[in-house]
Short mmCIF file of C-alpha atoms in Angstrom, two decimals:
data_model
loop_
_atom_site.label_atom_id
_atom_site.label_comp_id
_atom_site.label_asym_id
_atom_site.label_seq_id
_atom_site.Cartn_x
_atom_site.Cartn_y
_atom_site.Cartn_z
CA UNK A 1 -71.49 -132.41 77.92
CA UNK A 2 -68.92 -135.20 77.71
CA UNK A 3 -67.62 -137.06 80.73
CA UNK A 4 -64.04 -138.04 81.45
CA UNK A 5 -63.11 -140.50 84.18
CA UNK A 6 -60.25 -139.19 86.27
CA UNK A 7 -57.51 -141.80 86.65
CA UNK A 8 -54.86 -139.42 87.95
CA UNK A 9 -55.36 -140.33 91.57
CA UNK A 10 -55.14 -144.10 90.92
CA UNK A 11 -51.64 -145.10 91.99
CA UNK A 12 -51.55 -148.66 90.65
CA UNK A 13 -51.01 -148.87 86.89
CA UNK A 14 -52.80 -152.22 86.55
CA UNK A 15 -55.85 -150.68 88.23
CA UNK A 16 -55.64 -147.61 85.98
CA UNK A 17 -55.62 -149.83 82.92
CA UNK A 18 -58.51 -151.93 84.24
CA UNK A 19 -60.63 -148.86 84.86
CA UNK A 20 -59.74 -147.39 81.46
CA UNK A 21 -60.82 -150.60 79.73
CA UNK A 22 -64.07 -150.59 81.71
CA UNK A 23 -64.69 -146.95 80.80
CA UNK A 24 -63.99 -147.78 77.15
CA UNK A 25 -66.37 -150.73 77.25
CA UNK A 26 -69.17 -148.77 78.87
CA UNK A 27 -68.96 -145.75 76.61
CA UNK A 28 -67.47 -143.13 78.89
CA UNK A 29 -66.16 -140.47 76.51
CA UNK A 30 -62.69 -140.07 77.95
CA UNK A 31 -60.19 -140.74 80.70
CA UNK A 32 -57.71 -138.31 82.23
CA UNK A 33 -54.22 -139.61 82.84
CA UNK A 34 -50.93 -138.15 83.90
CA UNK A 35 -47.53 -139.12 85.25
CA UNK A 36 -44.35 -137.54 86.52
CA UNK A 37 -42.95 -134.92 84.09
CA UNK A 38 -41.80 -136.80 81.00
CA UNK A 39 -43.92 -139.84 81.76
CA UNK A 40 -47.33 -138.34 81.00
CA UNK A 41 -47.47 -139.50 77.38
CA UNK A 42 -45.84 -142.80 78.36
CA UNK A 43 -48.81 -143.50 80.63
CA UNK A 44 -51.28 -142.19 78.04
CA UNK A 45 -49.75 -144.41 75.38
CA UNK A 46 -50.17 -147.50 77.55
CA UNK A 47 -53.83 -146.62 78.13
CA UNK A 48 -54.35 -145.91 74.43
CA UNK A 49 -52.84 -149.27 73.48
CA UNK A 50 -55.10 -151.08 75.94
CA UNK A 51 -58.30 -149.40 74.71
CA UNK A 52 -60.10 -148.90 71.41
CA UNK A 53 -62.48 -145.95 71.43
CA UNK A 54 -62.00 -143.79 74.48
CA UNK A 55 -60.38 -140.36 74.30
CA UNK A 56 -57.23 -140.02 76.35
CA UNK A 57 -56.84 -136.59 77.94
CA UNK A 58 -53.21 -136.36 78.98
CA UNK A 59 -52.42 -133.91 81.76
CA UNK A 60 -48.92 -132.55 81.10
CA UNK A 61 -46.54 -130.37 83.08
CA UNK A 62 -45.84 -127.83 80.38
CA UNK A 63 -43.08 -126.04 82.25
CA UNK A 64 -40.81 -129.08 82.53
CA UNK A 65 -39.96 -129.34 78.84
CA UNK A 66 -39.38 -127.37 75.68
CA UNK A 67 -42.77 -126.74 74.01
CA UNK A 68 -41.60 -128.51 70.84
CA UNK A 69 -40.79 -131.61 72.88
CA UNK A 70 -44.26 -131.60 74.42
CA UNK A 71 -45.90 -131.14 71.04
CA UNK A 72 -43.83 -133.96 69.53
CA UNK A 73 -44.80 -136.35 72.32
CA UNK A 74 -48.48 -135.48 71.90
CA UNK A 75 -48.32 -135.85 68.10
CA UNK A 76 -46.80 -139.32 68.46
CA UNK A 77 -49.43 -140.18 71.08
CA UNK A 78 -52.17 -139.04 68.71
CA UNK A 79 -50.79 -141.32 65.99
CA UNK A 80 -50.50 -144.24 68.45
CA UNK A 81 -54.03 -143.68 69.76
CA UNK A 82 -55.48 -143.16 66.28
CA UNK A 83 -56.85 -139.67 66.85
CA UNK A 84 -57.97 -140.13 70.46
CA UNK A 85 -55.78 -137.57 72.19
CA UNK A 86 -56.50 -134.29 73.93
CA UNK A 87 -54.26 -132.29 76.21
CA UNK A 88 -54.65 -130.63 79.58
CA UNK A 89 -51.58 -128.44 79.69
CA UNK A 90 -50.31 -126.89 82.91
CA UNK A 91 -48.31 -124.02 81.53
CA UNK A 92 -48.18 -120.28 80.98
CA UNK A 93 -49.80 -118.62 78.01
CA UNK A 94 -46.71 -118.52 75.83
CA UNK A 95 -46.05 -122.26 76.12
CA UNK A 96 -49.71 -123.04 75.67
CA UNK A 97 -49.94 -120.91 72.54
CA UNK A 98 -46.85 -122.55 71.04
CA UNK A 99 -47.99 -126.09 71.79
CA UNK A 100 -51.51 -125.33 70.52
CA UNK A 101 -50.20 -123.89 67.26
CA UNK A 102 -47.85 -126.82 66.65
CA UNK A 103 -50.64 -129.31 67.35
CA UNK A 104 -52.79 -127.52 64.76
CA UNK A 105 -50.05 -128.19 62.23
CA UNK A 106 -49.04 -124.55 62.11
CA UNK A 107 -45.39 -123.51 61.94
CA UNK A 108 -44.07 -121.83 65.05
CA UNK A 109 -40.69 -120.10 64.94
CA UNK A 110 -39.63 -122.20 62.01
CA UNK A 111 -40.76 -125.51 63.51
CA UNK A 112 -43.42 -127.72 61.95
CA UNK A 113 -44.30 -130.97 63.68
CA UNK A 114 -43.25 -134.13 61.90
CA UNK A 115 -45.07 -136.44 62.13
CA UNK A 116 -48.10 -134.23 62.47
CA UNK A 117 -50.84 -135.29 64.87
CA UNK A 118 -53.36 -137.65 63.32
CA UNK A 119 -56.18 -135.22 64.04
CA UNK A 120 -56.49 -131.93 62.19
CA UNK A 121 -55.80 -130.28 65.53
CA UNK A 122 -55.25 -131.79 68.98
CA UNK A 123 -57.33 -129.83 71.47
CA UNK A 124 -55.31 -128.17 74.22
CA UNK A 125 -56.99 -127.04 77.42
CA UNK A 126 -55.79 -125.54 80.63
CA UNK A 127 -56.75 -127.25 83.91
CA UNK A 128 -59.05 -124.31 84.63
CA UNK A 129 -61.01 -124.98 81.43
CA UNK A 130 -62.45 -128.32 82.52
CA UNK A 131 -64.38 -128.64 85.80
CA UNK A 132 -63.94 -131.66 88.02
CA UNK A 133 -66.26 -133.34 90.48
CA UNK A 134 -65.74 -136.06 93.04
CA UNK A 135 -68.41 -138.69 93.57
CA UNK A 136 -68.41 -140.82 96.68
CA UNK A 137 -72.13 -141.27 97.21
CA UNK A 138 -74.64 -142.85 94.87
CA UNK A 139 -76.60 -141.83 91.78
CA UNK A 140 -78.49 -139.01 93.52
CA UNK A 141 -75.32 -137.05 94.24
CA UNK A 142 -74.11 -137.80 90.73
CA UNK A 143 -77.37 -136.60 89.16
CA UNK A 144 -77.31 -133.32 91.04
CA UNK A 145 -73.76 -132.49 90.04
CA UNK A 146 -74.20 -133.60 86.43
CA UNK A 147 -77.33 -131.44 86.08
CA UNK A 148 -75.51 -128.45 87.54
CA UNK A 149 -72.61 -128.61 85.11
CA UNK A 150 -74.72 -129.60 82.13
CA UNK A 151 -77.02 -126.64 82.68
CA UNK A 152 -73.96 -124.38 82.93
CA UNK A 153 -73.19 -125.45 79.36
CA UNK A 154 -69.86 -127.06 80.20
CA UNK A 155 -68.21 -128.84 77.29
CA UNK A 156 -66.52 -131.47 79.45
CA UNK A 157 -66.68 -132.68 83.03
CA UNK A 158 -63.99 -134.71 84.77
CA UNK A 159 -65.40 -137.22 87.26
CA UNK A 160 -63.33 -138.73 90.04
CA UNK A 161 -65.06 -141.62 91.73
CA UNK A 162 -64.38 -144.71 93.78
CA UNK A 163 -67.69 -146.15 92.66
CA UNK A 164 -68.43 -148.45 89.77
CA UNK A 165 -67.60 -147.30 86.24
CA UNK A 166 -70.72 -149.03 84.99
CA UNK A 167 -72.83 -147.05 87.47
CA UNK A 168 -71.25 -143.83 86.22
CA UNK A 169 -71.96 -144.85 82.64
CA UNK A 170 -75.54 -145.93 83.31
CA UNK A 171 -76.55 -142.89 85.36
CA UNK A 172 -74.40 -140.09 83.97
CA UNK A 173 -73.63 -140.37 80.26
CA UNK A 174 -77.23 -139.90 79.13
CA UNK A 175 -77.94 -137.31 81.81
CA UNK A 176 -74.89 -135.31 80.76
CA UNK A 177 -76.18 -135.28 77.19
CA UNK A 178 -79.83 -134.45 77.87
CA UNK A 179 -81.95 -132.45 80.29
CA UNK A 180 -84.64 -135.02 79.61
CA UNK A 181 -82.79 -138.07 80.91
CA UNK A 182 -85.25 -140.78 82.06
CA UNK A 183 -83.79 -141.54 85.48
CA UNK A 184 -86.53 -144.14 85.94
CA UNK A 185 -84.98 -146.25 83.19
CA UNK A 186 -81.58 -146.18 84.86
CA UNK A 187 -83.16 -147.06 88.21
CA UNK A 188 -85.07 -149.99 86.74
CA UNK A 189 -81.89 -151.13 84.96
CA UNK A 190 -80.20 -151.25 88.38
CA UNK A 191 -82.88 -153.67 89.51
CA UNK A 192 -82.71 -155.85 86.41
CA UNK A 193 -78.92 -155.76 86.17
CA UNK A 194 -77.59 -154.90 89.62
CA UNK A 195 -74.24 -153.22 89.72
CA UNK A 196 -71.93 -154.90 92.21
CA UNK B 1 -25.93 -163.85 72.10
CA UNK B 2 -29.41 -162.34 72.10
CA UNK B 3 -31.09 -161.41 68.84
CA UNK B 4 -33.22 -158.30 68.54
CA UNK B 5 -34.73 -156.42 65.61
CA UNK B 6 -34.62 -152.77 64.62
CA UNK B 7 -34.81 -149.99 63.88
CA UNK B 8 -38.42 -148.96 64.02
CA UNK B 9 -38.39 -145.30 62.92
CA UNK B 10 -42.10 -145.03 62.02
CA UNK B 11 -41.41 -143.01 58.88
CA UNK B 12 -43.26 -142.29 55.68
CA UNK B 13 -40.40 -141.84 53.24
CA UNK B 14 -40.32 -140.64 49.66
CA UNK B 15 -39.16 -144.16 48.75
CA UNK B 16 -42.19 -145.71 50.42
CA UNK B 17 -44.92 -143.21 51.33
CA UNK B 18 -47.44 -144.65 53.79
CA UNK B 19 -49.98 -143.58 56.37
CA UNK B 20 -48.53 -142.71 59.78
CA UNK B 21 -51.54 -144.35 61.33
CA UNK B 22 -50.56 -147.59 59.65
CA UNK B 23 -46.91 -147.19 60.65
CA UNK B 24 -47.81 -146.80 64.33
CA UNK B 25 -50.29 -149.67 64.17
CA UNK B 26 -47.62 -151.89 62.63
CA UNK B 27 -45.28 -151.08 65.51
CA UNK B 28 -47.48 -153.00 67.94
CA UNK B 29 -48.22 -155.73 65.39
CA UNK B 30 -44.51 -156.23 64.71
CA UNK B 31 -43.75 -156.24 68.44
CA UNK B 32 -46.31 -159.00 68.95
CA UNK B 33 -44.94 -160.95 65.99
CA UNK B 34 -41.39 -160.66 67.32
CA UNK B 35 -42.50 -161.86 70.73
CA UNK B 36 -44.47 -164.73 69.25
CA UNK B 37 -41.31 -165.96 67.50
CA UNK B 38 -38.99 -165.67 70.46
CA UNK B 39 -37.06 -162.57 69.48
CA UNK B 40 -35.31 -160.86 72.39
CA UNK B 41 -36.05 -157.20 71.69
CA UNK B 42 -37.33 -154.51 69.36
CA UNK B 43 -35.45 -151.21 69.02
CA UNK B 44 -36.73 -147.75 68.07
CA UNK B 45 -34.87 -144.79 66.62
CA UNK B 46 -35.25 -141.00 66.84
CA UNK B 47 -34.87 -137.87 64.81
CA UNK B 48 -36.67 -134.54 64.81
CA UNK B 49 -38.27 -132.34 62.21
CA UNK B 50 -37.43 -134.58 59.25
CA UNK B 51 -39.80 -134.56 56.27
CA UNK B 52 -40.61 -138.25 56.68
CA UNK B 53 -41.90 -138.01 60.26
CA UNK B 54 -38.98 -139.99 61.72
CA UNK B 55 -40.20 -140.61 65.26
CA UNK B 56 -39.27 -137.71 67.56
CA UNK B 57 -40.71 -139.19 70.78
CA UNK B 58 -39.53 -142.70 71.56
CA UNK B 59 -40.86 -143.11 75.09
CA UNK B 60 -44.59 -143.15 74.25
CA UNK B 61 -43.78 -145.38 71.26
CA UNK B 62 -41.87 -147.79 73.53
CA UNK B 63 -44.79 -147.76 75.96
CA UNK B 64 -47.16 -148.88 73.19
CA UNK B 65 -44.89 -151.76 72.14
CA UNK B 66 -44.44 -152.87 75.77
CA UNK B 67 -48.17 -152.66 76.52
CA UNK B 68 -49.00 -154.75 73.45
CA UNK B 69 -46.64 -157.55 74.53
CA UNK B 70 -45.77 -159.50 77.66
CA UNK B 71 -42.13 -160.55 77.50
CA UNK B 72 -40.55 -158.72 74.58
CA UNK B 73 -37.89 -156.25 75.56
CA UNK B 74 -37.98 -152.82 73.96
CA UNK B 75 -35.14 -150.37 73.60
CA UNK B 76 -34.39 -146.91 72.27
CA UNK B 77 -31.68 -147.13 69.66
CA UNK B 78 -31.06 -144.25 70.28
CA UNK B 79 -32.86 -141.46 72.10
CA UNK B 80 -31.00 -138.18 71.43
CA UNK B 81 -30.29 -137.14 75.00
CA UNK B 82 -29.05 -133.56 74.36
CA UNK B 83 -32.43 -132.78 72.82
CA UNK B 84 -34.41 -133.78 75.91
CA UNK B 85 -34.62 -132.76 79.55
CA UNK B 86 -32.70 -135.51 81.37
CA UNK B 87 -34.97 -135.61 84.41
CA UNK B 88 -37.95 -136.18 82.11
CA UNK B 89 -36.11 -138.99 80.37
CA UNK B 90 -35.33 -140.54 83.76
CA UNK B 91 -38.96 -140.19 84.85
CA UNK B 92 -40.21 -141.82 81.66
CA UNK B 93 -37.67 -144.65 81.98
CA UNK B 94 -38.63 -145.23 85.62
CA UNK B 95 -42.31 -145.26 84.70
CA UNK B 96 -41.64 -147.90 82.04
CA UNK B 97 -39.50 -149.93 84.45
CA UNK B 98 -42.27 -149.87 87.03
CA UNK B 99 -44.94 -150.97 84.59
CA UNK B 100 -42.77 -153.42 82.64
CA UNK B 101 -39.99 -154.64 84.96
CA UNK B 102 -36.73 -155.60 83.25
CA UNK B 103 -38.15 -155.07 79.77
CA UNK B 104 -37.01 -151.57 78.86
CA UNK B 105 -33.55 -150.48 77.68
CA UNK B 106 -32.49 -146.87 77.32
CA UNK B 107 -30.11 -146.34 74.44
CA UNK B 108 -28.94 -142.74 74.12
CA UNK B 109 -26.81 -140.79 71.68
CA UNK B 110 -25.59 -137.27 71.01
CA UNK B 111 -27.25 -136.43 67.72
CA UNK B 112 -25.62 -134.88 64.65
CA UNK B 113 -28.11 -132.61 62.90
CA UNK B 114 -27.73 -128.92 63.70
CA UNK B 115 -31.34 -128.17 62.87
CA UNK B 116 -32.58 -130.59 65.55
CA UNK B 117 -30.67 -128.63 68.17
CA UNK B 118 -32.02 -125.34 66.84
CA UNK B 119 -35.57 -126.66 67.11
CA UNK B 120 -34.99 -127.03 70.83
CA UNK B 121 -33.22 -123.67 71.17
CA UNK B 122 -29.85 -125.40 71.58
CA UNK B 123 -26.67 -125.52 69.52
CA UNK B 124 -24.66 -128.44 68.15
CA UNK B 125 -21.57 -127.10 69.88
CA UNK B 126 -23.28 -127.88 73.21
CA UNK B 127 -23.97 -131.53 72.44
CA UNK B 128 -21.07 -133.11 74.32
CA UNK B 129 -21.72 -130.95 77.38
CA UNK B 130 -25.47 -131.73 77.25
CA UNK B 131 -24.78 -135.44 76.78
CA UNK B 132 -22.36 -135.50 79.70
CA UNK B 133 -24.68 -133.64 82.06
CA UNK B 134 -27.58 -135.75 80.84
CA UNK B 135 -25.72 -138.96 81.62
CA UNK B 136 -24.79 -137.56 85.03
CA UNK B 137 -28.49 -137.01 85.73
CA UNK B 138 -29.50 -140.44 84.46
CA UNK B 139 -26.85 -142.15 86.57
CA UNK B 140 -28.46 -140.81 89.75
CA UNK B 141 -32.11 -140.79 88.76
CA UNK B 142 -32.70 -144.12 87.03
CA UNK B 143 -31.42 -147.69 87.10
CA UNK B 144 -32.62 -148.48 83.60
CA UNK B 145 -30.04 -150.44 81.58
CA UNK B 146 -28.35 -147.71 79.55
CA UNK B 147 -26.52 -148.13 76.25
CA UNK B 148 -24.58 -145.42 74.43
CA UNK B 149 -24.87 -145.06 70.68
CA UNK B 150 -21.41 -144.31 69.36
CA UNK B 151 -19.64 -143.46 66.15
CA UNK B 152 -16.07 -142.94 67.35
CA UNK B 153 -13.47 -144.56 69.58
CA UNK B 154 -13.54 -141.52 71.85
CA UNK B 155 -17.24 -141.98 72.44
CA UNK B 156 -16.67 -145.70 73.07
CA UNK B 157 -14.05 -144.82 75.67
CA UNK B 158 -16.36 -142.36 77.39
CA UNK B 159 -19.04 -145.04 77.62
CA UNK B 160 -16.52 -147.54 78.97
CA UNK B 161 -15.30 -145.17 81.67
CA UNK B 162 -18.88 -144.76 82.87
CA UNK B 163 -19.55 -148.49 82.80
CA UNK B 164 -22.33 -148.07 80.27
CA UNK B 165 -23.23 -150.40 77.44
CA UNK B 166 -22.42 -149.76 73.79
CA UNK B 167 -24.86 -149.62 70.89
CA UNK B 168 -22.87 -149.76 67.65
CA UNK B 169 -24.15 -148.66 64.25
CA UNK B 170 -24.98 -151.13 61.50
CA UNK B 171 -23.01 -149.14 58.96
CA UNK B 172 -19.55 -150.02 60.28
CA UNK B 173 -17.22 -152.75 59.02
CA UNK B 174 -16.14 -155.62 61.26
CA UNK B 175 -12.74 -153.97 61.60
CA UNK B 176 -14.24 -150.73 62.86
CA UNK B 177 -16.63 -152.57 65.17
CA UNK B 178 -13.79 -154.50 66.78
CA UNK B 179 -11.79 -151.29 67.32
CA UNK B 180 -14.77 -149.66 69.02
CA UNK B 181 -15.33 -152.67 71.26
CA UNK B 182 -11.64 -152.79 72.16
CA UNK B 183 -11.61 -149.08 73.04
CA UNK B 184 -14.72 -149.51 75.18
CA UNK B 185 -13.33 -152.53 77.04
CA UNK B 186 -9.92 -150.93 77.64
CA UNK B 187 -11.49 -147.77 79.03
CA UNK B 188 -13.77 -149.80 81.26
CA UNK B 189 -10.89 -151.88 82.65
CA UNK B 190 -8.81 -148.76 83.24
CA UNK B 191 -11.65 -147.22 85.25
CA UNK B 192 -11.12 -149.90 87.96
CA UNK B 193 -14.76 -150.92 87.98
CA UNK B 194 -16.58 -152.58 90.87
CA UNK B 195 -18.36 -154.97 88.51
CA UNK B 196 -16.58 -158.11 87.40
CA UNK B 197 -18.53 -158.29 84.13
CA UNK B 198 -17.97 -155.65 81.46
CA UNK B 199 -20.93 -153.57 80.36
CA UNK B 200 -22.90 -155.11 77.49
CA UNK B 201 -22.25 -154.46 73.83
CA UNK B 202 -25.07 -154.33 71.33
CA UNK B 203 -24.42 -154.31 67.61
CA UNK B 204 -26.71 -153.37 64.77
CA UNK B 205 -26.13 -155.52 61.72
CA UNK B 206 -27.79 -155.19 58.35
CA UNK B 207 -28.99 -158.65 57.45
CA UNK B 208 -31.75 -160.56 55.73
CA UNK B 209 -32.50 -164.26 55.54
CA UNK B 210 -32.81 -165.39 51.91
CA UNK B 211 -32.91 -168.61 49.95
CA UNK B 212 -31.82 -167.58 46.42
CA UNK B 213 -29.28 -165.30 44.74
CA UNK B 214 -32.05 -163.10 43.35
CA UNK B 215 -33.43 -162.62 46.85
CA UNK B 216 -29.92 -161.84 48.05
CA UNK B 217 -29.44 -159.07 45.49
CA UNK B 218 -32.86 -157.65 46.26
CA UNK B 219 -32.15 -157.59 50.00
CA UNK B 220 -28.80 -155.89 49.48
CA UNK B 221 -30.54 -153.24 47.40
CA UNK B 222 -32.96 -152.72 50.27
CA UNK B 223 -30.03 -152.30 52.65
CA UNK B 224 -28.34 -149.75 50.38
CA UNK B 225 -31.47 -147.75 49.79
CA UNK B 226 -32.28 -147.68 53.49
CA UNK B 227 -29.22 -145.49 53.99
CA UNK B 228 -30.63 -142.86 51.64
CA UNK B 229 -32.44 -141.69 54.76
CA UNK B 230 -29.13 -141.02 56.47
CA UNK B 231 -27.76 -139.29 53.39
CA UNK B 232 -30.71 -136.94 53.65
CA UNK B 233 -30.16 -136.57 57.39
CA UNK B 234 -26.51 -135.75 56.84
CA UNK B 235 -24.87 -138.49 58.84
CA UNK B 236 -21.11 -138.92 58.79
CA UNK B 237 -18.95 -140.63 61.37
CA UNK B 238 -15.30 -139.94 62.21
CA UNK B 239 -12.65 -142.38 60.99
CA UNK B 240 -15.11 -145.12 60.21
CA UNK B 241 -15.20 -145.07 56.42
CA UNK B 242 -18.81 -143.94 56.60
CA UNK B 243 -19.88 -140.49 55.50
CA UNK B 244 -23.27 -140.24 53.88
CA UNK B 245 -22.82 -136.52 53.40
CA UNK B 246 -19.82 -136.30 51.13
CA UNK B 247 -19.06 -139.92 50.18
CA UNK B 248 -22.40 -141.54 49.70
CA UNK B 249 -21.43 -144.12 47.07
CA UNK B 250 -18.33 -145.26 48.98
CA UNK B 251 -20.35 -145.39 52.18
CA UNK B 252 -23.13 -147.40 50.55
CA UNK B 253 -20.48 -149.86 49.36
CA UNK B 254 -19.10 -150.13 52.90
CA UNK B 255 -22.57 -150.79 54.24
CA UNK B 256 -23.19 -153.48 51.64
CA UNK B 257 -19.87 -155.15 52.48
CA UNK B 258 -20.74 -155.30 56.16
CA UNK B 259 -24.25 -156.62 55.52
CA UNK B 260 -24.90 -160.34 55.82
CA UNK B 261 -27.56 -161.68 53.52
CA UNK B 262 -27.92 -165.43 53.25
CA UNK B 263 -29.27 -168.42 55.09
CA UNK B 264 -29.74 -168.33 58.85
CA UNK B 265 -26.74 -170.63 59.17
CA UNK B 266 -24.54 -168.31 57.11
CA UNK B 267 -25.65 -165.30 59.11
CA UNK B 268 -25.10 -167.09 62.39
CA UNK B 269 -21.61 -168.06 61.26
CA UNK B 270 -20.84 -164.41 60.51
CA UNK B 271 -22.30 -163.15 63.79
CA UNK B 272 -20.30 -165.68 65.79
CA UNK B 273 -17.22 -163.63 64.89
CA UNK B 274 -18.39 -160.69 67.02
CA UNK B 275 -17.76 -160.56 70.75
CA UNK B 276 -21.08 -158.90 71.62
CA UNK B 277 -24.02 -159.62 73.89
CA UNK B 278 -26.78 -158.53 71.55
CA UNK B 279 -27.16 -158.30 67.80
CA UNK B 280 -30.01 -156.11 66.61
CA UNK B 281 -30.93 -157.25 63.12
CA UNK B 282 -31.36 -154.07 61.15
CA UNK B 283 -34.38 -154.95 59.03
CA UNK B 284 -36.58 -151.88 59.43
CA UNK B 285 -35.99 -150.71 55.86
CA UNK B 286 -38.55 -148.66 54.01
CA UNK B 287 -38.50 -150.57 50.71
CA UNK B 288 -39.47 -154.20 51.41
CA UNK B 289 -43.14 -155.09 51.07
CA UNK B 290 -44.95 -155.76 54.33
CA UNK B 291 -45.05 -159.50 53.71
CA UNK B 292 -41.26 -159.64 53.29
CA UNK B 293 -40.77 -157.88 56.62
CA UNK B 294 -43.14 -160.12 58.55
CA UNK B 295 -41.57 -163.19 56.92
CA UNK B 296 -38.07 -162.18 57.96
CA UNK B 297 -39.21 -161.41 61.51
CA UNK B 298 -40.58 -164.94 61.74
CA UNK B 299 -37.42 -166.46 60.26
CA UNK B 300 -35.11 -164.46 62.53
CA UNK B 301 -37.03 -165.71 65.52
CA UNK B 302 -37.42 -169.31 64.45
CA UNK B 303 -34.15 -169.90 62.53
CA UNK B 304 -31.48 -167.39 63.53
CA UNK B 305 -32.15 -166.76 67.20
CA UNK B 306 -31.85 -170.43 68.24
CA UNK B 307 -28.46 -170.65 66.50
CA UNK B 308 -27.24 -167.43 68.09
CA UNK B 309 -28.23 -168.60 71.57
CA UNK B 310 -25.57 -171.27 71.27
CA UNK B 311 -22.72 -168.72 71.14
#
């Protein structure tokens, strides 16, 4: 199960970028970003430019624009981010199907995306496809929730937290990937390298 | 007079096939290089559904260039407003203004390719109406500096009446450029504006800084061949002597005549004859090798821009 840090509730763009860079540094798989309709990929592009490895999941209002426009913006974002884009699309089935097809490089009603996305296909999810948790307490709460979603065979989990990104990385990435996570190691690491 | 560079279209053309990944990476590299050498701005351009991947989404591209730099200004030259939802354009512009205060310019135009309208379930016949309603929305929803890309005196007048800046094509002769500026200024004055200063005028000019005659001929060939793109796109402009659809050779000759290729001093001398606020050096051609492009960016910043600042 891969973890994405939720940046959508962070109102200050400097803080969003700081957290994204931290998440990138500490190996969190992705971040979730958004913006007002039309600004979603603008925000995602800024985050992509400031980071190197992290996947940028851009949450888009799919009813505010023509599906071709949305697909074009995502394709350009995928080129800018060098294949690090995925989409959370808030839209009805018809729009979602059109955007998904275009982002797979398939023609849809005579339209083919140009440029194409950098990836073979940009993954498009609905908000209901990816669960989200909020963490306000320490590693114990985090462990319980991670175990629950991992054991439910979730592909991704969005984590909203006001706690340290490094703590999330230390205690959650490995746990999300394995039922055999050695919590003792993470606890001892906290003593050797305290997280402030 | 400020000096900018353009147009970054992020294409992979038949003339110069390249990786899109490289093209988008070079956007941020070129933005940083321009900033390093004191250039005022970098301008992007838009089309949709063209074989060469001409950038269809300028706002995320602008965001990347702005994020990668600290002072460089970035503009859309031009975003095709009838093909977008105006409120979304306003939201994107406001988001960029918030993150990068006073660094983003919104240049908009009407578009001219029927197929681009069809892709968005619209029709070319609607473009003026969509442009007008789009500008109405932008005027109330964003305070981003807005420039109108024009190819006719009528369009220049419309921009003047609204108090909006002009963004004039690089393909036009000095005579045509002056007529467009005059039409814009007259319409602005007639509108009884509140502002005492007229709206800004930006001008694309094809130019290249060279040291020898051989380099001059090579650069002019690059200029000519760069308009093959617009022949393929089907661009023609009313009463301007430019029509890449039906008069490509004549139009290429007009473009070459209006290009300035020489030393920085010669170029500056030529540019001093234009009553404009901004010249965007049209250097984003697809033919020159990468090293030639980065060299000319450096020379525009270090040699031409200081001269132009004296106008």
